[in-house]
Amino acid sequence: MLLYHGTGLSEVPRVPEWLATDPEHSYIFCLGKKDTGCWQFTFVATRPLKVLYFDGSSAAKVRDGALDSQDVLLWGKPIPERTFNERERIDGLCEWGREFGIDGFARMQMDFEIMLCDFSDGLEIVSKLNLPPAREKVAGESPSSQLTTTVLESGSWYDHYPGDPRIELDLSRLVSFYDTSLVPSLVPVRQHRQRYEHRLEGIGAADARAVREALELALSRTGSGSGIKWKSLFRIVSLRYADRLELIRYLLNPTEPEAGQPRSLVETAKLVQQQLRISLTPYIINGAAPPMVEGDRGARNHSWTAPVFKYCATTHTNSFIASPSKLTPSEQLILTAIRDTNKEICRVIVKMWAEGVYEGLDPILRQPSSSDSESEPSPEALGSLMNRWRVEIDRLFNWLDWSIWIKCRPACDPHCVSAFQEMCYLPTWPVDMPPPQVAESLSRPETAFKGEQDWLIPQPRCIRRVAPYMVID
């Protein structure tokens, strides 16, 4: 694995310092005078480095939560006043991690970085190049320069699964602030808040100590857990449902006109019902049907769907639940997360499918004749059903909040002869972000700045990969 360090100094750091995983990222720190240039070091890891990964945009120097987990680990609570105390942060983390053999800490902003504790242990120099200094300003700027755009481009290589393949996560040692048994004090704090509003402010002192103790226990444990490939299981569940749920949501909320004649309400409802059945086909056992399909539509007993829900919700996790003793506490948490996620997806789509069956929309459980006055639901009943479906699917999307759905809509450069001139990026610190003095006043409406909402709730947007570099509005 190659790592990069851009600097104005010609010597290898003798204190904890930062490394980039891509040279484009390290070059923005390659500062110096025009006549003497700067220095770009390339290192190779001589052994696997043991690093602790802070999830999220954990290298962003902002006061809205990106640094919370590091603050809690070091100081027991978030301290916004120390947002830019990076030297204190890296020294403190390295001092704490020494007992557990931690080589460094992995974080992300535009691209991944490693906060390395000791450059003399586990690294060798590959090259030391004297380069022209990077002179472009990045912090607070829009992606309107070659230097900034290339850093964003290198970071975008790892946007999708499997992420950065050079960083191998050991999920058997995962510790999460979403573990409600470990951090109960945050449960009431998060109530009625969107995911992007979740912070660690308000964490109890006892919970902060419990997290640190759980992390230290995980780092001290030997062995590699159960051997279950959790990343693959995550991927299978998300692949199974992400595109299908997105298609169902699109059918319920079309954003583009269809070619030819527009579909009627009943045609749209039948297409949605068909997609619901497709998602559930492996679990709809023979005989699963309402007691009186041709009877009164007012009878809405859903007990007949219980076997369908059971197999849908448990097929991926039952074999692991049967032998919990083989799992580490971290793996038990992961299993619970996958199980609960799968259950909620199946609860929603089974409920929607059953409602469609009762309205006579299912192509197999009900095939009414054209002469049957009950063959089509009334416009009122159909409109009510479609509204309920929209509410259910929107709630599910908001609850899941999967990153796979974060994309530019419409896709970048759809009408250009060359579809390679633009890329989709999610605004991230420090690019297109407010300067520190503005960021500190975001909570005060009288000092709000233009684009503040885009910064608080970043939305993907298209930017040009070739000159002129700019955001495509």
PDB file of C-alpha atoms in Angstrom, residues 237-238 309 311-317 335-348:
ATOM      1  CA  VAL A 237     -29.463  -7.241   1.324  1.00  0.00           C
ATOM      2  CA  SER A 238     -28.948  -3.801  -0.202  1.00  0.00           C
ATOM      3  CA  PHE A 309     -43.328 -12.049   6.094  1.00  0.00           C
ATOM      4  CA  TYR A 311     -39.499 -16.083   5.262  1.00  0.00           C
ATOM      5  CA  CYS A 312     -38.835 -12.655   3.760  1.00  0.00           C
ATOM      6  CA  ALA A 313     -37.643 -11.211   7.075  1.00  0.00           C
ATOM      7  CA  THR A 314     -35.514 -14.078   8.383  1.00  0.00           C
ATOM      8  CA  THR A 315     -34.040 -16.012   5.460  1.00  0.00           C
ATOM      9  CA  HIS A 316     -30.766 -14.057   5.444  1.00  0.00           C
ATOM     10  CA  THR A 317     -30.167 -14.145   9.202  1.00  0.00           C
ATOM     11  CA  LEU A 335     -26.605  -9.097  13.106  1.00  0.00           C
ATOM     12  CA  THR A 336     -29.317  -7.199  14.977  1.00  0.00           C
ATOM     13  CA  ALA A 337     -28.974  -4.284  12.549  1.00  0.00           C
ATOM     14  CA  ILE A 338     -29.268  -6.524   9.481  1.00  0.00           C
ATOM     15  CA  ARG A 339     -32.170  -8.459  10.991  1.00  0.00           C
ATOM     16  CA  ASP A 340     -34.111  -5.339  11.965  1.00  0.00           C
ATOM     17  CA  THR A 341     -33.463  -3.707   8.594  1.00  0.00           C
ATOM     18  CA  ASN A 342     -34.638  -6.779   6.727  1.00  0.00           C
ATOM     19  CA  LYS A 343     -37.731  -7.053   8.938  1.00  0.00           C
ATOM     20  CA  GLU A 344     -38.767  -3.454   8.314  1.00  0.00           C
ATOM     21  CA  ILE A 345     -38.315  -3.755   4.548  1.00  0.00           C
ATOM     22  CA  CYS A 346     -40.378  -6.930   4.502  1.00  0.00           C
ATOM     23  CA  ARG A 347     -43.036  -5.506   6.817  1.00  0.00           C
ATOM     24  CA  VAL A 348     -43.626  -2.607   4.451  1.00  0.00           C
TER      25      VAL A 348
END
